[in-house]
Coordinates of C-alpha atoms in Angstrom, one line a residue:
Chain B
X25 CA 27.0 28.2 11.1
X26 CA 24.3 28.3 13.8
X27 CA 21.7 25.5 13.7
X28 CA 18.8 24.4 15.8
X29 CA 18.7 21.0 17.5
X30 CA 16.1 19.8 20.0
X31 CA 15.5 23.1 21.7
X32 CA 19.0 24.5 21.4
X33 CA 20.7 26.9 19.0
X34 CA 24.3 25.9 18.6
X35 CA 27.2 25.8 16.2
X36 CA 26.8 23.1 13.6
X37 CA 30.0 21.4 14.6
X38 CA 28.8 20.9 18.1
X39 CA 25.3 19.8 17.0
X40 CA 25.4 16.1 17.6
X41 CA 22.9 13.3 17.1
X42 CA 22.8 10.1 19.1
X43 CA 23.9 6.9 17.2
X44 CA 20.5 5.6 18.3
X45 CA 18.6 8.3 16.4
X46 CA 15.9 6.6 14.3
X47 CA 16.7 8.9 11.5
X48 CA 20.1 7.3 11.2
X49 CA 19.1 3.7 11.9
X50 CA 15.8 3.5 10.1
X51 CA 15.4 6.6 8.0
X52 CA 12.4 7.1 10.3
X53 CA 11.5 10.8 9.8
X54 CA 10.3 13.6 7.6
X55 CA 11.7 16.9 6.4
X56 CA 10.8 20.1 4.7
X57 CA 12.6 22.8 2.8
X58 CA 11.3 26.3 2.6
X59 CA 12.6 29.0 0.2
X60 CA 13.4 32.3 1.9
X61 CA 13.8 35.6 0.0
X62 CA 15.2 38.5 2.0
X63 CA 13.8 37.0 5.2
X64 CA 10.4 36.3 3.7
X65 CA 9.4 32.6 3.7
X66 CA 7.7 31.5 0.5
X67 CA 4.4 29.6 1.0
X68 CA 5.1 28.9 4.7
X69 CA 1.6 27.4 5.3
X70 CA 1.6 24.9 2.6
X71 CA 5.0 23.5 3.5
X72 CA 3.9 23.4 7.2
X73 CA 0.7 21.5 6.3
X74 CA 2.6 19.0 4.3
X75 CA 5.0 18.5 7.2
X76 CA 2.1 18.0 9.6
X77 CA 0.5 15.5 7.2
X78 CA 3.8 13.5 7.1
X79 CA 4.1 13.5 10.9
X80 CA 0.6 12.2 11.2
X81 CA 1.1 9.5 8.6
X82 CA 4.2 8.3 10.4
X83 CA 2.5 8.6 13.8
X84 CA 5.2 10.9 15.1
X85 CA 3.9 13.1 17.8
X86 CA 4.6 16.6 16.7
X87 CA 7.2 18.1 19.0
X88 CA 6.3 21.3 20.7
X89 CA 8.4 23.5 18.4
X90 CA 6.5 22.2 15.3
X91 CA 4.0 25.1 15.1
X92 CA 3.9 27.7 12.5
X93 CA 4.7 30.4 15.0
X94 CA 7.7 28.6 16.7
X95 CA 9.2 27.5 13.4
X96 CA 8.9 31.0 12.2
X97 CA 10.9 32.2 15.2
X98 CA 13.5 29.5 14.7
X99 CA 13.9 30.3 11.0
X100 CA 14.1 34.1 11.8
X101 CA 16.8 33.6 14.4
X102 CA 18.8 31.2 12.2
X103 CA 18.6 33.6 9.2
X104 CA 19.5 36.6 11.3
X105 CA 22.4 35.1 13.2
X106 CA 23.8 33.5 10.0
X107 CA 23.5 36.8 8.2
X108 CA 21.1 35.4 5.6
X109 CA 18.4 38.0 5.8
X110 CA 19.6 40.0 2.9
X111 CA 19.7 37.5 0.0
X112 CA 18.1 34.2 -0.7
X113 CA 18.3 31.1 1.6
X114 CA 16.6 27.8 2.3
X115 CA 15.3 26.8 5.7
X116 CA 15.6 23.0 6.3
X117 CA 13.7 21.2 9.0
X118 CA 13.9 17.5 9.8
X119 CA 11.9 15.6 12.4
X120 CA 12.7 12.0 13.3
X121 CA 11.1 9.6 15.8
X122 CA 14.0 10.3 18.2
X123 CA 16.7 8.2 19.8
X124 CA 15.9 4.9 21.5
X125 CA 17.2 1.4 21.6
X126 CA 16.8 -0.2 18.2
X127 CA 13.5 -1.9 17.6
X128 CA 11.5 -1.9 14.4
X129 CA 8.3 -1.0 16.3
X130 CA 8.0 2.4 17.8
X131 CA 10.0 3.4 20.9
X132 CA 8.4 3.8 24.3
X133 CA 5.9 6.6 24.8
X134 CA 7.6 9.8 25.9
X135 CA 10.6 9.3 23.5
X136 CA 11.3 12.8 22.3
X137 CA 11.2 13.3 18.5
X138 CA 14.4 14.8 17.1
X139 CA 14.0 18.3 15.6
X140 CA 16.8 19.7 13.5
X141 CA 16.7 23.0 11.6
X142 CA 19.3 24.8 9.6
X143 CA 19.6 27.5 7.0
X144 CA 21.7 27.8 3.9
X145 CA 22.5 30.6 1.5
X146 CA 20.8 29.9 -1.8
X147 CA 21.8 31.3 -5.2
X148 CA 19.3 30.4 -7.9
X149 CA 21.3 29.3 -10.8
X150 CA 19.6 31.6 -13.2
X151 CA 21.4 30.1 -16.2
X152 CA 20.0 26.6 -15.8
X153 CA 16.5 28.1 -15.5
X154 CA 16.9 30.1 -18.7
X155 CA 18.9 27.9 -20.9
X156 CA 17.4 24.6 -19.8
X157 CA 19.1 21.4 -18.7
X158 CA 19.8 17.8 -19.8
X159 CA 18.1 14.9 -17.9
X160 CA 18.1 11.2 -18.1
X161 CA 15.4 8.6 -17.3
X162 CA 15.8 5.9 -14.7
X163 CA 13.4 3.2 -13.4
X164 CA 11.4 4.5 -10.4
X165 CA 12.4 2.0 -7.7
X166 CA 11.1 4.1 -4.8
X167 CA 8.6 2.9 -2.2
X168 CA 4.9 3.4 -2.7
X169 CA 4.5 6.4 -0.3
X170 CA 6.3 9.0 -2.3
X171 CA 3.6 11.4 -1.3
X172 CA 5.3 11.6 2.1
X173 CA 8.4 13.8 2.3
X174 CA 10.4 11.3 4.3
X175 CA 14.2 10.8 4.4
X176 CA 13.7 7.4 2.6
X177 CA 15.8 9.0 -0.1
X178 CA 18.4 6.5 -1.1
X179 CA 16.9 5.8 -4.6
X180 CA 16.8 9.5 -5.2
X181 CA 20.4 9.8 -4.2
X182 CA 21.5 7.0 -6.5
X183 CA 19.5 8.3 -9.4
X184 CA 20.7 11.8 -9.0
X185 CA 24.3 10.7 -8.8
X186 CA 23.7 8.6 -12.0
X187 CA 22.4 11.7 -13.7
X188 CA 25.4 13.7 -12.5
X189 CA 27.8 11.0 -13.7
X190 CA 26.1 11.2 -17.1
X191 CA 26.6 14.9 -17.3
X192 CA 22.9 15.6 -16.7
X193 CA 21.2 17.9 -14.3
X194 CA 18.7 15.4 -12.9
X195 CA 17.1 12.0 -13.4
X196 CA 13.4 11.5 -14.3
X197 CA 11.7 8.5 -12.7
X198 CA 9.7 6.1 -14.9
X199 CA 7.3 3.7 -13.2
X200 CA 5.2 1.3 -15.2
X201 CA 6.0 3.2 -18.3
X202 CA 4.8 6.5 -16.9
X203 CA 6.8 9.6 -15.9
X204 CA 6.4 10.2 -12.2
X205 CA 8.8 13.0 -11.2
X206 CA 12.5 13.7 -10.8
X207 CA 14.8 13.0 -7.9
X208 CA 13.8 16.2 -6.1
X209 CA 11.3 18.1 -8.2
X210 CA 7.9 17.7 -9.8
X211 CA 7.7 17.2 -13.6
X212 CA 5.5 18.9 -16.1
X213 CA 5.3 18.4 -19.8
X214 CA 3.4 20.0 -22.7
X215 CA 1.8 17.4 -25.0
X216 CA -0.6 18.4 -27.8
X217 CA -0.7 21.9 -26.3
X218 CA -1.9 20.5 -22.9
X219 CA 0.0 21.0 -19.7
X220 CA 0.5 17.5 -18.2
X221 CA 1.7 16.3 -14.8
X222 CA 1.4 13.2 -12.7
X223 CA -1.7 13.2 -10.5
X224 CA -0.9 14.0 -6.8
X225 CA -1.3 10.4 -5.6
X226 CA 0.9 8.1 -3.6
X227 CA 3.5 7.9 -6.4
X228 CA 4.7 11.5 -6.3
X229 CA 5.3 14.2 -3.8
X230 CA 2.5 16.8 -3.6
X231 CA 5.0 19.5 -4.6
X232 CA 4.3 23.0 -3.3
X233 CA 5.8 24.5 -6.5
X234 CA 3.7 22.0 -8.4
X235 CA 0.6 23.5 -6.8
X236 CA 1.7 27.0 -7.6
X237 CA 2.4 26.1 -11.2
X238 CA -1.0 24.6 -11.5
X239 CA -2.5 27.8 -10.1
X240 CA -0.5 29.9 -12.5
X241 CA -1.5 27.7 -15.4
X242 CA -5.2 28.1 -14.5
X243 CA -4.7 31.9 -14.3
X244 CA -3.1 31.8 -17.8
X245 CA -6.0 29.7 -19.1
X246 CA -3.8 26.8 -20.1
X247 CA -5.4 23.4 -20.7
X248 CA -4.3 21.2 -17.8
X249 CA -4.4 17.4 -17.6
X250 CA -3.3 15.7 -14.4
X251 CA -2.5 12.4 -16.0
X252 CA 1.0 11.0 -16.1
X253 CA 2.9 11.3 -19.4
X254 CA 3.6 7.8 -20.9
X255 CA 7.3 7.2 -21.6
X256 CA 6.3 6.4 -25.2
X257 CA 5.2 10.0 -25.6
X258 CA 8.5 11.5 -24.6
X259 CA 9.5 11.9 -28.2
X260 CA 6.3 13.9 -28.9
X261 CA 6.7 16.3 -26.0
X262 CA 6.6 19.9 -27.0
X263 CA 8.0 21.1 -23.6
X264 CA 9.2 19.5 -20.4
X265 CA 10.2 21.2 -17.1
X266 CA 11.1 20.6 -13.5
X267 CA 9.3 22.5 -10.8
X268 CA 10.5 22.6 -7.2
X269 CA 11.4 24.7 -4.2
X270 CA 15.0 25.1 -5.2
X271 CA 14.5 24.2 -8.9
X272 CA 11.9 26.9 -9.6
X273 CA 10.9 26.2 -13.2
X274 CA 13.9 24.5 -14.9
X275 CA 13.3 23.6 -18.5
X276 CA 14.5 20.2 -19.7
X277 CA 15.7 20.7 -23.2
X278 CA 17.3 17.2 -23.7
X279 CA 16.2 13.9 -22.3
X280 CA 18.3 10.8 -22.7
X281 CA 20.3 12.7 -25.4
X282 CA 17.2 13.6 -27.4
X283 CA 15.9 17.1 -27.8
X284 CA 12.6 18.0 -26.3
X285 CA 10.6 20.2 -28.7
X286 CA 13.0 22.5 -30.4
X287 CA 15.7 21.9 -27.9
X288 CA 15.2 25.2 -26.2
X289 CA 12.8 26.3 -23.4
X290 CA 9.3 26.5 -24.8
X291 CA 6.8 29.3 -24.5
X292 CA 4.5 27.8 -21.9
X293 CA 7.5 26.9 -19.7
X294 CA 8.8 30.5 -20.0
X295 CA 5.4 32.0 -19.1
X296 CA 5.1 29.7 -16.1
X297 CA 8.6 30.6 -15.0
X298 CA 7.8 34.3 -15.3
X299 CA 4.7 33.7 -13.2
X300 CA 6.6 31.8 -10.5
X301 CA 9.1 34.6 -10.4
X302 CA 6.4 37.1 -9.8
X303 CA 5.1 35.0 -6.9
X304 CA 8.7 34.7 -5.5
X305 CA 10.0 38.2 -6.0
X306 CA 7.0 40.4 -6.7
X307 CA 6.0 41.8 -10.1
X308 CA 8.7 44.5 -10.7
X309 CA 11.6 42.5 -9.5
X310 CA 10.6 39.5 -11.5
X311 CA 10.3 41.5 -14.7
X312 CA 13.7 43.0 -14.3
X313 CA 15.3 39.7 -13.5
X314 CA 13.7 37.8 -16.4
X315 CA 14.1 40.3 -19.3
X316 CA 17.8 40.5 -19.4
X317 CA 19.1 36.9 -19.7
X318 CA 16.1 35.5 -21.6
X319 CA 16.8 37.2 -24.8
X320 CA 20.2 35.7 -25.3
X321 CA 18.9 32.2 -25.2
X322 CA 15.4 31.8 -26.5
X323 CA 16.1 33.5 -29.8
X324 CA 19.3 31.4 -30.2
Chain K
X232 CA 28.0 0.6 26.9
X233 CA 31.1 0.8 24.8
X234 CA 30.5 1.3 21.0
X235 CA 32.7 1.9 18.0
X236 CA 32.4 5.0 15.8
X237 CA 34.8 6.0 13.1
X238 CA 38.0 4.5 14.5
X239 CA 37.2 5.2 18.2
X240 CA 35.9 3.0 21.0
X241 CA 33.8 5.2 23.2
X242 CA 30.9 5.2 25.6
X243 CA 27.6 5.2 23.7
X244 CA 26.4 8.4 25.3
X245 CA 29.5 10.2 24.0
X246 CA 29.3 8.6 20.5
X247 CA 27.9 11.4 18.3
X248 CA 26.9 11.8 14.7
X249 CA 27.0 14.9 12.7
X250 CA 23.7 16.4 11.8
X251 CA 25.0 16.2 8.2
X252 CA 25.4 12.4 8.3
X253 CA 23.9 11.1 5.1
X254 CA 22.4 8.2 7.2
X255 CA 20.3 10.7 9.0
X256 CA 19.5 13.0 6.1
X257 CA 19.0 10.4 3.3
X258 CA 19.0 7.0 4.8
X259 CA 22.1 6.6 2.7
X260 CA 23.7 3.5 4.2
X261 CA 23.8 -0.2 4.8
X262 CA 23.9 -2.3 8.0
X263 CA 24.5 -5.9 9.2
X264 CA 23.6 -7.8 12.3
X265 CA 25.6 -10.9 13.3
X266 CA 24.5 -13.4 16.0
X267 CA 27.2 -14.1 18.5
X268 CA 27.2 -17.1 20.8
X269 CA 29.7 -17.2 23.6
X270 CA 32.0 -15.0 21.6
X271 CA 31.7 -17.0 18.4
X272 CA 30.2 -15.1 15.5
X273 CA 27.7 -17.2 13.5
X274 CA 28.2 -17.2 9.7
X275 CA 30.6 -14.3 9.7
X276 CA 31.7 -14.6 6.1
X277 CA 28.2 -14.6 4.6
X278 CA 27.1 -11.5 6.5
X279 CA 30.4 -9.9 5.5
X280 CA 29.9 -10.7 1.8
X281 CA 26.4 -9.3 1.9
X282 CA 27.7 -6.1 3.5
X283 CA 30.4 -5.8 0.8
X284 CA 27.8 -6.4 -1.9
X285 CA 25.6 -3.6 -0.4
X286 CA 28.5 -1.2 -0.2
X287 CA 29.3 -1.9 -3.8
X288 CA 25.7 -1.5 -5.0
X289 CA 25.5 1.9 -3.2
X290 CA 29.0 2.9 -4.5
X291 CA 30.2 3.5 -0.9
X292 CA 34.0 3.1 -0.7
X293 CA 34.5 0.5 2.0
X294 CA 36.3 2.2 4.8
X295 CA 39.5 0.7 6.0
X296 CA 37.9 -1.1 9.0
X297 CA 35.5 -3.0 6.8
X298 CA 37.6 -6.1 6.5
X299 CA 36.7 -9.5 8.0
X300 CA 39.8 -9.3 10.2
X301 CA 39.3 -5.7 11.5
X302 CA 35.6 -6.2 12.1
X303 CA 36.4 -9.4 14.0
X304 CA 38.7 -7.4 16.2
X305 CA 36.1 -4.7 16.7
X306 CA 33.5 -7.2 17.6
X307 CA 35.8 -9.0 20.0
X308 CA 36.7 -5.9 21.8
X309 CA 33.1 -4.7 22.1
X310 CA 32.0 -8.1 23.3
X311 CA 34.8 -8.3 25.8
X312 CA 34.6 -4.9 27.3
X313 CA 30.8 -5.0 27.5
X314 CA 31.0 -8.4 29.2
X315 CA 29.1 -10.3 26.5
X316 CA 31.5 -13.1 25.9
X317 CA 29.6 -15.5 28.1
X318 CA 26.1 -15.6 26.7
X319 CA 24.4 -14.6 23.5
X320 CA 24.7 -11.2 21.8
X321 CA 24.3 -9.4 18.5
X322 CA 26.9 -7.4 16.7
X323 CA 25.5 -4.5 14.8
X324 CA 27.4 -2.6 12.1
X325 CA 26.2 0.4 10.1
X326 CA 28.1 2.1 7.3
X327 CA 26.8 5.4 5.8
X328 CA 28.1 7.6 3.0
X329 CA 29.4 10.0 5.7
X330 CA 28.8 13.6 6.7
X331 CA 28.8 16.3 4.0
X332 CA 26.8 19.3 3.0
X333 CA 23.4 18.1 1.8
X334 CA 23.3 17.3 -1.9
X335 CA 21.4 14.4 -3.4
X336 CA 24.4 13.4 -5.5
X337 CA 27.4 11.9 -3.8
X338 CA 29.6 14.1 -1.5
X339 CA 33.1 15.1 -2.7
X340 CA 35.8 12.4 -3.0
X341 CA 37.6 11.8 0.2
X342 CA 34.4 12.2 2.3
X343 CA 34.9 9.5 5.0
X344 CA 32.1 6.9 5.3
X345 CA 30.6 6.7 8.8
X346 CA 31.2 3.3 10.5
X347 CA 29.3 2.6 13.6
X348 CA 29.4 -0.7 15.5
X349 CA 27.7 -1.9 18.7
X350 CA 26.9 -5.1 20.6
X351 CA 23.8 -6.0 22.6
X352 CA 22.9 -8.9 24.9
X353 CA 20.5 -11.3 23.1
X354 CA 18.2 -13.7 24.8
X355 CA 16.4 -15.9 22.3
X356 CA 12.8 -15.9 23.3
X357 CA 12.6 -19.7 23.3
X358 CA 8.8 -19.6 23.9
X359 CA 8.0 -17.8 20.7
X360 CA 10.1 -20.3 18.8
X361 CA 8.4 -23.3 20.3
X362 CA 4.8 -22.2 20.6
X363 CA 4.7 -20.1 17.5
X364 CA 3.4 -16.6 17.0
X365 CA 0.6 -14.6 15.4
X366 CA 1.2 -12.4 12.4
X367 CA -0.7 -10.1 10.1
X368 CA -0.4 -9.4 6.4
X369 CA 0.2 -5.9 5.0
X370 CA 0.8 -4.5 1.6
X371 CA 4.5 -4.5 0.6
X372 CA 5.1 -0.8 -0.1
X373 CA 8.9 -1.0 0.1
X374 CA 11.3 0.1 -2.7
X375 CA 12.4 -2.3 -5.4
X376 CA 15.9 -3.1 -4.0
X377 CA 14.9 -5.1 -0.9
X378 CA 17.9 -7.3 -1.7
X379 CA 20.1 -4.6 -0.3
X380 CA 20.3 -4.4 3.5
X381 CA 20.0 -0.6 3.6
X382 CA 18.5 1.6 6.3
X383 CA 15.6 2.4 4.1
X384 CA 13.4 0.8 6.7
X385 CA 10.5 3.1 7.3
X386 CA 7.9 0.8 5.7
X387 CA 9.3 -2.0 7.9
X388 CA 9.0 0.2 10.9
X389 CA 5.4 1.1 10.1
X390 CA 4.4 -2.5 9.3
X391 CA 6.1 -3.9 12.4
X392 CA 4.3 -1.3 14.6
X393 CA 1.0 -2.1 13.0
X394 CA 1.6 -5.8 13.8
X395 CA 2.4 -4.9 17.4
X396 CA -0.7 -2.7 17.7
X397 CA -2.7 -5.7 16.5
X398 CA -1.2 -7.9 19.2
X399 CA 0.9 -9.8 16.6
X400 CA 4.6 -10.7 16.5
X401 CA 5.3 -9.5 13.0
X402 CA 3.8 -8.3 9.7
X403 CA 4.1 -10.3 6.4
X404 CA 4.5 -8.2 3.3
X405 CA 2.3 -9.0 0.3
X406 CA 3.3 -7.6 -3.1
X407 CA 1.2 -8.2 -6.2
X408 CA -0.7 -11.0 -4.4
X409 CA 2.5 -12.8 -3.5
X410 CA 4.1 -13.2 0.0
X411 CA 7.6 -11.7 0.0
X412 CA 8.9 -11.7 3.5
X413 CA 8.3 -10.1 7.0
X414 CA 9.5 -6.8 8.3
X415 CA 12.8 -8.3 9.4
X416 CA 12.9 -12.0 8.6
X417 CA 12.6 -14.3 5.6
X418 CA 9.4 -16.3 5.2
X419 CA 9.0 -20.0 4.5
X420 CA 5.8 -22.0 4.0
X421 CA 4.9 -25.6 3.5
X422 CA 2.3 -26.1 0.8
X423 CA 1.4 -29.6 -0.5
X424 CA 4.4 -30.9 1.4
X425 CA 6.8 -28.7 -0.4
X426 CA 9.0 -26.1 1.4
X427 CA 8.3 -22.7 -0.4
X428 CA 10.0 -19.4 -0.1
X429 CA 10.3 -16.3 -2.3
X430 CA 13.2 -16.5 -4.7
X431 CA 16.2 -14.4 -3.7
X432 CA 15.6 -11.6 -6.2
X433 CA 15.3 -7.8 -5.8
X434 CA 12.1 -8.1 -3.7
X435 CA 13.5 -9.8 -0.7
X436 CA 16.7 -9.8 1.4
X437 CA 19.0 -12.7 0.7
X438 CA 18.7 -13.8 4.3
X439 CA 21.7 -15.6 5.8
X440 CA 19.3 -17.8 7.9
X441 CA 17.2 -18.3 4.8
X442 CA 20.3 -19.8 3.1
X443 CA 21.1 -22.0 6.1
X444 CA 17.4 -23.2 6.2
X445 CA 17.6 -24.1 2.5
X446 CA 20.8 -26.1 3.2
X447 CA 19.2 -27.9 6.1
X448 CA 16.1 -28.6 4.0
X449 CA 18.3 -30.1 1.3
X450 CA 20.2 -32.2 3.9
X451 CA 16.8 -33.5 5.2
X452 CA 15.8 -34.3 1.6
X453 CA 12.8 -32.0 1.7
X454 CA 11.2 -30.9 -1.6
X455 CA 12.0 -27.2 -2.1
X456 CA 10.5 -24.7 -4.4
X457 CA 11.8 -21.1 -4.5
X458 CA 8.6 -19.6 -5.8
X459 CA 6.6 -17.1 -3.8
X460 CA 3.5 -18.3 -2.1
X461 CA 0.4 -16.6 -3.5
X462 CA -1.8 -14.9 -1.0
X463 CA -4.7 -16.9 -2.1
X464 CA -2.9 -20.1 -0.9
X465 CA -2.5 -18.9 2.6
X466 CA -5.6 -20.8 3.7
X467 CA -4.1 -24.0 2.3
X468 CA -0.7 -23.6 4.0
X469 CA 0.3 -26.6 6.1
X470 CA 3.1 -24.7 7.9
X471 CA 4.5 -21.2 7.9
X472 CA 7.6 -19.8 9.7
X473 CA 9.9 -16.8 9.9
X474 CA 13.7 -17.3 9.6
X475 CA 16.2 -14.7 10.6
X476 CA 19.3 -13.9 12.5
X477 CA 17.5 -12.9 15.7
X478 CA 14.2 -14.8 14.8
X479 CA 15.8 -18.2 14.3
X480 CA 13.0 -20.3 13.1
X481 CA 9.8 -18.9 14.5
X482 CA 6.6 -20.7 13.6
X483 CA 3.6 -18.6 12.6
X484 CA 0.5 -20.4 13.9
X485 CA -2.0 -17.8 13.1
X486 CA -2.1 -15.3 10.2
X487 CA -4.7 -12.5 10.1
X488 CA -6.6 -14.4 12.8
X489 CA -6.8 -17.7 10.9
X490 CA -4.9 -20.8 12.0
X491 CA -2.1 -22.1 9.8
X492 CA -2.4 -25.9 9.5
X493 CA -3.4 -27.3 12.9
X494 CA -2.6 -24.0 14.6
X495 CA 0.6 -25.4 16.2
X496 CA 4.1 -25.6 14.8
X497 CA 4.4 -28.2 12.1
X498 CA 6.8 -31.1 11.8
X499 CA 8.9 -29.6 9.0
X500 CA 9.2 -26.3 10.9
X501 CA 10.3 -28.2 14.0
X502 CA 13.0 -30.2 12.2
X503 CA 14.4 -27.1 10.6
X504 CA 14.5 -25.3 13.9
X505 CA 16.3 -28.3 15.4
X506 CA 18.8 -28.2 12.5
X507 CA 19.3 -24.5 12.9
X508 CA 19.9 -25.0 16.7
X509 CA 22.6 -27.5 15.9
X510 CA 24.3 -25.1 13.6
X511 CA 24.0 -22.3 16.2
X512 CA 24.9 -24.2 19.4
X513 CA 26.5 -27.5 18.3
X514 CA 24.8 -30.9 18.4
X515 CA 24.7 -31.7 22.1
X516 CA 23.7 -28.3 23.3
X517 CA 20.9 -28.1 20.7
X518 CA 19.5 -31.4 21.7
X519 CA 19.4 -30.6 25.4
X520 CA 17.8 -27.2 24.7
X521 CA 15.1 -28.5 22.3
X522 CA 13.9 -31.6 24.1
X523 CA 12.7 -30.0 27.2
X524 CA 10.3 -27.3 26.1
X525 CA 9.1 -29.0 22.9
X526 CA 7.1 -31.8 24.6
X527 CA 4.9 -29.5 26.4
X528 CA 3.7 -27.7 23.3
X529 CA 3.6 -29.9 20.3
X530 CA 1.6 -32.7 21.9
X531 CA -0.9 -30.1 23.2

């Protein structure tokens, strides 16, 4: 597997980080994940803008390769040389404040940020998108800058593992009795016929798929309310779904062991998934992909 | 500089981490820092217990070298070969969940945790301990498991840098109008003659020096109250000081530009610093070290 590290393309097993890397020592960095479909990067600009915003917030000087053009070239070469231009893939990029003797304050000027990029084959698990998944709720113990896509991900790791141990697909964070998001996706619910999601403030990641879903919902004329869903309203939810770069639209049909709505993916979730598929794959491809498996599930 | 990484002693510039290390990708690990004085490790057991507790909380299987005995041997060899047995030093240990393909949930069983250890010469900046330092307050945006010594340290990094940019020594976190601690030390204040510090709950690190200071305060018969100091009482504080492994007792004489007490280190702070020095260096050494510089400052 060819990866990119600090200006070099090299085999992953020879791509090495310093033990002084501030990513390792402090979790001092940001990352992005782009979806790539047959070599075409999905929403490249939005992910790039979010990355730039994160670098600015952390006061990390954007290294020279962090430009749309150069990142596009890096992604293209990694996809090509790893033979991932034909199917689906993800492009991962991580930028940390670089390697320097350990001090909490920033390292000396001129310390080069670490830039690591890799690609991975991605197979959308169509079944979970169509049938829906189980999830659990956990307290949201994360820090108060969840709007930044940093590698401060230990609470996400622990919550996701807790979900997995419980036989669930993901864990939903609850802070101050409000649903925020999941360990690595945005969360949408339908309550009283209105599409609800947490406002894009400091407590949730401004998800790119979240934005796309909101656009699709507007196009569909759905009523939208960007106010968090209170935990006490979970029992009343008509629909609930995850939205993310590798999650697409994934319906949650059971939360903490209790059915959501009828216990099957709802109509709004399904239309938004159909819309997202069009954006991802184009109209014809999406229709073909959706029609086949859906029938088997939604009608029970 | 010789360091230890996953069973090997090697030169730091040849000690390399995988780009898949979960420390780098998720901040998925814990660390410890021990103070070493002429080859003698200070409070080895307490640091070790805290490390074990952190590993358990994160469900990281303690690697074979994480035993008091083996860590002692690693520290001894690093100190010896790096010629640090004569003076003061710190021994740094970091354990992450190891290197594995990126998934939020835990990697497959059998994935070896990463164990990294290093030593560094340490010169206690006596002047800051004696004269005191300036600090600033910042909102405590950290996650809700600050009792674990993890590498989720980005908020600490940003706050410490903010302090430095403001010409201050450290930043004091305020959460819900209460003082928690600083970016890398515990915080004590004296209010109405009572020694105050945040209770050792999930919002602060259970500092080893914090524990030692509480023991010393009990020995001195000082009234102690483990209740956080409200931000609104900062103006009334008689004394304020940091306590930590590399911070010792460092008086804060100015906070956000306002003098604490008389603007010089107070009597309780000084006695506790004297007591800590005895614990660190032994009675005679401590006395000799303290007497000389103190006179010049405290009497103004």
